Amino acid sequence: MLDRPNPAAAQRDAFRADVIEGLSRPAKSLPSRWLYDDRGSELFEAITRLPEYYPTRTETSILMEQAEAMAAFCGPRVTLIEYGAGASLKTEILIAALAEPAVYAPVDIAGDFLLAAAARVENRFPWLEIRPVVADFTADFELPRGLPSLNRRVGFFPGSTIGNLAPHEAVAFLDRMRGHVDGTDAGEAGRAIVGVDLVKDLATLLAAYDDAAGVTAAFNLNLLARVVRELGAEADLDGFAHEARWNPAESAVEMHLVAKSAQEIRLDGHVFRFRAGETIHTESSRKHTVEGFGRLAAAAGWDLGEVWTDADEAFAVAGLV
Ligand code: AVI
């Protein structure tokens, strides 16, 4: 029998390696990308509709109010490259304001999801040329050679996902995006539009990551459930609780899974022991000031061209040039 590549098995191996590595550390942690299996993605969608989770509705309202200005920032005959195609509702607000013709290139690692999102956009905007790109945008990747460039390419990264990247990863991402939109045969230098969550009072920040209905808790605990379900680990899922905490040194809301009492997780002959109160750090969501984000972008060679915010300055959509 031929050995065929098996992406599901490769994913599981990568997950297993990350779990063993992360739980072996003195300060236990797991990479946040593993939060998003089908169940996790559903829970995240539910989070975006929670009253406490202000980022999605605030960013959407900024896009609705500023769509014309953002379309003008993109300019005519744009190729819009969206990193992570989960946000098409927000994307549709921007696309609806773009001048025709335009090209839309959504980039996502989940091929099925990407094609479904592309089909939805195609139905609504039959005039738009759509070129889906299956790639992991958190790692280096090349855009397909045949991707059309009209006047200008613009990278689009809404959702404040930039805040889930460590600063060095965020700079690497912004640098990669610059490589994608610049130096093409397009007439104008590339640009980018990036959603950035802003620093605000702690009560608002913590409530957004620890909602009353417990959806964020379920989202966080699903990661441990995956370790049991998919990797065959032994753990007492009721022995851990969700916690959101502010890390002032990182300017980040962190999600942790806290051991309620002494716990053990057994996996592949490893025994990971927890003291009561010990945690697994599962996600950081960094909050920026506009100036701080400007410095991060500058480290990747970008200037802040435009900044669109809501009246409370809870969230910013940055236009990078
Ligand atoms: C995807 N990302 C921008 C979300 C955030 O706000 O950092 C993920 C999330 N984690 C808990 N709630 C939402």
CSV table of C-alpha atoms and ligand atoms in Angstrom, one decimal:
chain,number,residue,atom,x,y,z
A,1,MET,CA,0.0,0.0,0.0
A,2,LEU,CA,1.2,3.5,-0.8
A,3,ASP,CA,2.1,5.8,2.1
A,4,ARG,CA,-0.1,8.8,1.6
A,5,PRO,CA,0.4,12.0,3.6
A,6,ASN,CA,-2.2,12.1,6.4
A,7,PRO,CA,-2.7,15.7,7.5
A,8,ALA,CA,-5.0,14.7,10.4
A,9,ALA,CA,-2.3,12.3,11.8
A,10,ALA,CA,0.4,15.0,11.3
A,11,GLN,CA,-1.8,17.5,13.2
A,12,ARG,CA,-2.3,15.1,16.1
A,13,ASP,CA,1.4,14.4,16.3
A,14,ALA,CA,2.1,18.1,16.4
A,15,PHE,CA,-0.5,18.6,19.1
A,16,ARG,CA,0.9,15.7,21.2
A,17,ALA,CA,4.4,17.1,20.9
A,18,ASP,CA,3.2,20.6,21.9
A,19,VAL,CA,1.3,19.2,24.9
A,20,ILE,CA,4.3,17.2,26.2
A,21,GLU,CA,6.6,20.1,25.7
A,22,GLY,CA,4.3,22.7,27.2
A,23,LEU,CA,3.3,20.6,30.3
A,24,SER,CA,7.0,19.7,30.9
A,25,ARG,CA,7.9,23.4,31.5
A,26,PRO,CA,8.3,24.8,35.0
A,27,ALA,CA,5.5,27.3,34.1
A,28,LYS,CA,3.1,25.0,32.2
A,29,SER,CA,1.6,26.4,29.0
A,30,LEU,CA,-0.1,25.3,25.8
A,31,PRO,CA,-0.1,27.2,22.5
A,32,SER,CA,-3.4,29.0,22.0
A,33,ARG,CA,-3.7,27.8,18.4
A,34,TRP,CA,-4.9,24.4,19.7
A,35,LEU,CA,-8.0,26.1,21.2
A,36,TYR,CA,-9.6,26.1,17.7
A,37,ASP,CA,-10.9,22.6,16.9
A,38,ASP,CA,-14.5,22.5,15.5
A,39,ARG,CA,-15.9,22.8,19.0
A,40,GLY,CA,-13.5,25.6,20.0
A,41,SER,CA,-14.3,27.5,16.8
A,42,GLU,CA,-18.0,27.2,17.5
A,43,LEU,CA,-17.4,28.4,21.1
A,44,PHE,CA,-15.3,31.3,19.8
A,45,GLU,CA,-18.1,32.3,17.4
A,46,ALA,CA,-20.5,32.3,20.5
A,47,ILE,CA,-17.9,34.5,22.4
A,48,THR,CA,-18.0,37.1,19.7
A,49,ARG,CA,-21.8,37.6,20.3
A,50,LEU,CA,-21.5,37.8,24.2
A,51,PRO,CA,-22.4,41.2,25.8
A,52,GLU,CA,-19.1,41.3,27.6
A,53,TYR,CA,-17.0,40.6,24.5
A,54,TYR,CA,-16.8,44.1,23.1
A,55,PRO,CA,-14.0,43.7,20.5
A,56,THR,CA,-16.1,42.1,17.7
A,57,ARG,CA,-19.0,44.5,17.8
A,58,THR,CA,-16.8,47.5,18.3
A,59,GLU,CA,-14.6,46.6,15.4
A,60,THR,CA,-17.6,45.9,13.2
A,61,SER,CA,-19.1,49.3,14.1
A,62,ILE,CA,-15.8,51.0,13.2
A,63,LEU,CA,-15.8,49.2,9.9
A,64,MET,CA,-19.4,50.2,9.1
A,65,GLU,CA,-18.8,53.8,10.0
A,66,GLN,CA,-15.4,54.1,8.2
A,67,ALA,CA,-15.9,51.7,5.3
A,68,GLU,CA,-15.7,54.5,2.7
A,69,ALA,CA,-12.6,56.0,4.3
A,70,MET,CA,-11.0,52.5,4.4
A,71,ALA,CA,-11.9,51.8,0.7
A,72,ALA,CA,-10.3,55.2,-0.2
A,73,PHE,CA,-7.2,54.1,1.8
A,74,CYS,CA,-7.1,50.9,-0.3
A,75,GLY,CA,-7.5,52.9,-3.5
A,76,PRO,CA,-9.0,51.7,-6.8
A,77,ARG,CA,-8.3,48.3,-8.3
A,78,VAL,CA,-7.1,46.7,-5.1
A,79,THR,CA,-6.0,43.2,-4.3
A,80,LEU,CA,-7.2,42.6,-0.8
A,81,ILE,CA,-5.4,39.8,1.0
A,82,GLU,CA,-7.1,38.6,4.2
A,83,TYR,CA,-5.1,36.7,6.8
A,84,GLY,CA,-7.5,34.1,8.4
A,85,ALA,CA,-10.7,33.9,6.5
A,86,GLY,CA,-13.0,33.5,9.6
A,87,ALA,CA,-14.0,37.1,9.7
A,88,SER,CA,-15.7,37.4,6.3
A,89,LEU,CA,-18.7,39.3,7.8
A,90,LYS,CA,-16.3,42.1,8.6
A,91,THR,CA,-14.6,41.6,5.3
A,92,GLU,CA,-17.9,42.0,3.5
A,93,ILE,CA,-18.4,45.4,5.0
A,94,LEU,CA,-15.1,46.5,3.5
A,95,ILE,CA,-15.6,44.7,0.2
A,96,ALA,CA,-19.0,46.3,-0.3
A,97,ALA,CA,-17.3,49.7,-0.2
A,98,LEU,CA,-14.4,48.9,-2.6
A,99,ALA,CA,-14.3,50.3,-6.1
A,100,GLU,CA,-14.8,47.7,-8.8
A,101,PRO,CA,-12.9,45.8,-10.1
A,102,ALA,CA,-11.1,44.2,-7.1
A,103,VAL,CA,-9.5,40.9,-6.2
A,104,TYR,CA,-10.0,39.2,-2.8
A,105,ALA,CA,-7.5,36.6,-1.6
A,106,PRO,CA,-8.5,35.0,1.7
A,107,VAL,CA,-5.7,33.0,3.3
A,108,ASP,CA,-6.5,30.2,5.8
A,109,ILE,CA,-5.1,26.8,6.7
A,110,ALA,CA,-8.6,25.2,6.9
A,111,GLY,CA,-9.3,24.5,3.3
A,112,ASP,CA,-13.0,23.6,3.7
A,113,PHE,CA,-13.7,26.6,5.8
A,114,LEU,CA,-11.8,28.8,3.3
A,115,LEU,CA,-13.8,27.6,0.4
A,116,ALA,CA,-17.1,28.0,2.2
A,117,ALA,CA,-16.2,31.6,3.1
A,118,ALA,CA,-15.1,32.3,-0.5
A,119,ALA,CA,-18.3,30.9,-1.8
A,120,ARG,CA,-20.3,33.1,0.5
A,121,VAL,CA,-18.4,36.2,-0.6
A,122,GLU,CA,-18.7,35.2,-4.3
A,123,ASN,CA,-22.5,34.9,-4.0
A,124,ARG,CA,-22.8,38.4,-2.6
A,125,PHE,CA,-20.2,40.1,-4.8
A,126,PRO,CA,-20.3,38.4,-8.3
A,127,TRP,CA,-18.1,41.2,-9.7
A,128,LEU,CA,-15.2,40.3,-7.3
A,129,GLU,CA,-12.4,38.0,-8.4
A,130,ILE,CA,-11.7,35.6,-5.6
A,131,ARG,CA,-8.4,33.7,-5.2
A,132,PRO,CA,-8.4,31.6,-2.0
A,133,VAL,CA,-5.0,30.6,-0.7
A,134,VAL,CA,-4.6,27.6,1.6
A,135,ALA,CA,-1.7,28.4,3.9
A,136,ASP,CA,-0.8,28.8,7.6
A,137,PHE,CA,-0.4,32.5,7.9
A,138,THR,CA,1.4,32.2,11.2
A,139,ALA,CA,4.4,30.7,9.4
A,140,ASP,CA,6.3,31.9,6.4
A,141,PHE,CA,4.5,31.2,3.1
A,142,GLU,CA,4.7,32.4,-0.4
A,143,LEU,CA,1.6,33.8,-2.2
A,144,PRO,CA,0.8,31.9,-5.4
A,145,ARG,CA,2.7,33.4,-8.4
A,146,GLY,CA,-0.4,33.9,-10.4
A,147,LEU,CA,-2.1,36.1,-7.8
A,148,PRO,CA,-3.3,39.1,-9.8
A,149,SER,CA,-2.0,42.5,-8.8
A,150,LEU,CA,-4.0,45.4,-10.1
A,151,ASN,CA,-3.0,48.8,-8.7
A,152,ARG,CA,-2.1,47.9,-5.1
A,153,ARG,CA,-2.2,45.0,-2.6
A,154,VAL,CA,-3.6,45.6,0.8
A,155,GLY,CA,-3.2,43.1,3.7
A,156,PHE,CA,-6.3,42.8,5.9
A,157,PHE,CA,-6.0,41.4,9.5
A,158,PRO,CA,-9.1,42.2,11.5
A,159,GLY,CA,-10.2,40.7,14.8
A,160,SER,CA,-7.2,41.8,17.0
A,161,THR,CA,-5.6,38.4,16.5
A,162,ILE,CA,-2.3,40.3,16.3
A,163,GLY,CA,-2.8,40.5,20.1
A,164,ASN,CA,-2.5,36.7,20.4
A,165,LEU,CA,1.0,36.8,19.0
A,166,ALA,CA,4.1,37.4,21.1
A,167,PRO,CA,5.7,40.7,20.1
A,168,HIS,CA,8.5,39.0,18.1
A,169,GLU,CA,5.8,36.9,16.3
A,170,ALA,CA,3.7,40.0,15.6
A,171,VAL,CA,6.7,41.8,14.1
A,172,ALA,CA,7.5,38.7,12.0
A,173,PHE,CA,3.9,38.5,10.9
A,174,LEU,CA,3.7,42.2,9.9
A,175,ASP,CA,7.1,41.9,8.1
A,176,ARG,CA,5.8,38.9,6.2
A,177,MET,CA,2.6,40.8,5.2
A,178,ARG,CA,4.8,43.6,4.0
A,179,GLY,CA,6.7,41.2,1.8
A,180,HIS,CA,3.3,40.0,0.4
A,181,VAL,CA,1.9,43.4,-0.5
A,182,ASP,CA,5.1,45.2,-1.5
A,183,GLY,CA,7.5,44.6,-4.4
A,184,THR,CA,4.9,43.2,-6.7
A,185,ASP,CA,4.2,44.4,-10.2
A,186,ALA,CA,1.3,46.4,-8.8
A,187,GLY,CA,1.6,50.1,-9.4
A,188,GLU,CA,1.5,51.4,-5.8
A,189,ALA,CA,3.4,50.4,-2.6
A,190,GLY,CA,1.4,47.9,-0.4
A,191,ARG,CA,-0.7,48.9,2.5
A,192,ALA,CA,-2.4,47.0,5.4
A,193,ILE,CA,-5.5,47.3,7.6
A,194,VAL,CA,-5.1,45.7,11.1
A,195,GLY,CA,-7.6,45.4,14.0
A,196,VAL,CA,-6.0,46.3,17.4
A,197,ASP,CA,-7.6,46.0,20.8
A,198,LEU,CA,-6.7,48.9,23.0
A,199,VAL,CA,-5.8,49.1,26.7
A,200,LYS,CA,-8.8,50.0,28.9
A,201,ASP,CA,-10.1,49.6,32.5
A,202,LEU,CA,-9.4,46.2,34.0
A,203,ALA,CA,-13.0,45.4,34.8
A,204,THR,CA,-14.1,45.6,31.2
A,205,LEU,CA,-11.0,43.7,30.0
A,206,LEU,CA,-11.4,40.8,32.5
A,207,ALA,CA,-15.2,40.5,32.0
A,208,ALA,CA,-14.6,40.1,28.2
A,209,TYR,CA,-12.5,37.0,29.0
A,210,ASP,CA,-14.6,35.6,31.9
A,211,ASP,CA,-18.3,36.1,30.9
A,212,ALA,CA,-21.2,35.4,33.1
A,213,ALA,CA,-22.6,32.7,30.8
A,214,GLY,CA,-19.4,30.7,31.1
A,215,VAL,CA,-18.8,30.5,27.3
A,216,THR,CA,-15.1,31.6,27.6
A,217,ALA,CA,-14.6,29.1,30.4
A,218,ALA,CA,-16.0,26.3,28.1
A,219,PHE,CA,-13.7,27.5,25.3
A,220,ASN,CA,-10.7,27.3,27.5
A,221,LEU,CA,-11.6,24.0,29.2
A,222,ASN,CA,-12.3,22.5,25.7
A,223,LEU,CA,-8.5,22.5,25.2
A,224,LEU,CA,-8.0,20.1,28.1
A,225,ALA,CA,-10.9,18.0,26.9
A,226,ARG,CA,-9.1,17.8,23.5
A,227,VAL,CA,-5.9,16.5,25.2
A,228,VAL,CA,-8.0,13.7,26.7
A,229,ARG,CA,-10.3,13.1,23.7
A,230,GLU,CA,-7.7,13.2,20.9
A,231,LEU,CA,-4.5,12.2,22.6
A,232,GLY,CA,-5.9,9.6,25.1
A,233,ALA,CA,-4.5,11.5,28.1
A,234,GLU,CA,-5.9,10.7,31.6
A,235,ALA,CA,-7.0,13.8,33.5
A,236,ASP,CA,-9.8,14.9,35.7
A,237,LEU,CA,-11.5,17.6,33.6
A,238,ASP,CA,-13.5,18.7,36.7
A,239,GLY,CA,-10.3,19.3,38.5
A,240,PHE,CA,-9.5,22.4,36.5
A,241,ALA,CA,-11.2,25.8,36.3
A,242,HIS,CA,-11.0,28.7,33.8
A,243,GLU,CA,-9.3,31.9,35.0
A,244,ALA,CA,-8.7,35.2,33.2
A,245,ARG,CA,-6.0,37.4,34.7
A,246,TRP,CA,-4.2,40.6,33.7
A,247,ASN,CA,-0.5,40.5,33.2
A,248,PRO,CA,0.7,44.1,33.5
A,249,ALA,CA,4.3,43.4,32.3
A,250,GLU,CA,2.9,42.0,29.1
A,251,SER,CA,-0.1,44.3,28.9
A,252,ALA,CA,-2.2,41.2,28.3
A,253,VAL,CA,-5.2,39.4,29.5
A,254,GLU,CA,-4.1,35.8,30.0
A,255,MET,CA,-6.3,32.7,30.1
A,256,HIS,CA,-5.2,29.9,32.4
A,257,LEU,CA,-6.6,26.5,33.5
A,258,VAL,CA,-6.2,26.4,37.2
A,259,ALA,CA,-5.8,23.1,39.2
A,260,LYS,CA,-8.6,23.2,41.9
A,261,SER,CA,-6.6,20.7,44.0
A,262,ALA,CA,-3.5,18.6,43.4
A,263,GLN,CA,-3.9,17.0,39.9
A,264,GLU,CA,-2.1,14.7,37.5
A,265,ILE,CA,-2.3,14.5,33.7
A,266,ARG,CA,-0.9,11.2,32.3
A,267,LEU,CA,0.1,11.0,28.7
A,268,ASP,CA,2.3,8.5,26.8
A,269,GLY,CA,4.1,7.4,30.0
A,270,HIS,CA,4.6,11.0,31.2
A,271,VAL,CA,3.0,12.1,34.5
A,272,PHE,CA,2.5,15.9,34.7
A,273,ARG,CA,1.8,16.9,38.4
A,274,PHE,CA,0.0,20.0,39.5
A,275,ARG,CA,-0.1,21.6,42.9
A,276,ALA,CA,-3.4,23.1,43.9
A,277,GLY,CA,-3.6,26.5,42.3
A,278,GLU,CA,-1.0,25.7,39.7
A,279,THR,CA,-2.0,26.7,36.2
A,280,ILE,CA,-1.6,26.0,32.5
A,281,HIS,CA,-1.3,29.2,30.6
A,282,THR,CA,-3.4,28.8,27.4
A,283,GLU,CA,-3.6,32.2,25.8
A,284,SER,CA,-2.4,35.8,25.9
A,285,SER,CA,-4.4,38.6,24.4
A,286,ARG,CA,-2.2,41.7,24.3
A,287,LYS,CA,-3.8,45.1,24.5
A,288,HIS,CA,-2.0,48.0,22.9
A,289,THR,CA,-2.0,51.7,23.0
A,290,VAL,CA,-2.1,53.3,19.5
A,291,GLU,CA,1.5,54.5,20.1
A,292,GLY,CA,2.7,51.1,21.2
A,293,PHE,CA,1.1,49.4,18.2
A,294,GLY,CA,2.8,52.1,16.0
A,295,ARG,CA,6.2,51.1,17.5
A,296,LEU,CA,5.5,47.4,16.8
A,297,ALA,CA,4.5,48.2,13.2
A,298,ALA,CA,7.6,50.4,12.8
A,299,ALA,CA,9.8,47.4,13.8
A,300,ALA,CA,8.4,45.7,10.6
A,301,GLY,CA,8.9,48.8,8.5
A,302,TRP,CA,5.4,50.1,8.5
A,303,ASP,CA,4.1,53.6,9.4
A,304,LEU,CA,0.7,54.3,10.9
A,305,GLY,CA,-1.0,56.1,8.1
A,306,GLU,CA,-4.6,56.2,9.5
A,307,VAL,CA,-6.2,55.2,12.8
A,308,TRP,CA,-9.9,54.7,13.0
A,309,THR,CA,-11.4,54.2,16.5
A,310,ASP,CA,-14.8,54.1,18.2
A,311,ALA,CA,-16.0,57.0,20.4
A,312,ASP,CA,-14.7,55.3,23.6
A,313,GLU,CA,-11.4,54.4,22.0
A,314,ALA,CA,-11.9,50.8,23.0
A,315,PHE,CA,-10.6,49.4,19.7
A,316,ALA,CA,-8.6,50.7,16.8
A,317,VAL,CA,-8.4,49.8,13.1
A,318,ALA,CA,-5.0,50.8,11.9
A,319,GLY,CA,-4.2,51.7,8.3
A,320,LEU,CA,-0.5,50.9,7.7
A,321,VAL,CA,1.6,52.4,4.9
B,1,AVI,C1,-9.1,35.5,18.4
B,1,AVI,N1,-8.7,36.4,19.5
B,1,AVI,C2,-8.5,37.7,18.9
B,1,AVI,C3,-9.5,36.3,20.7
B,1,AVI,C4,-9.0,37.4,21.7
B,1,AVI,O1,-9.8,38.2,22.1
B,1,AVI,O2,-7.8,37.3,22.1
B,1,AVI,C5,-9.5,35.0,21.3
B,1,AVI,C6,-10.3,34.9,22.6
B,1,AVI,N2,-9.9,34.3,23.7
B,1,AVI,C7,-10.8,34.4,24.6
B,1,AVI,N3,-11.8,35.1,24.1
B,1,AVI,C8,-11.5,35.4,22.8
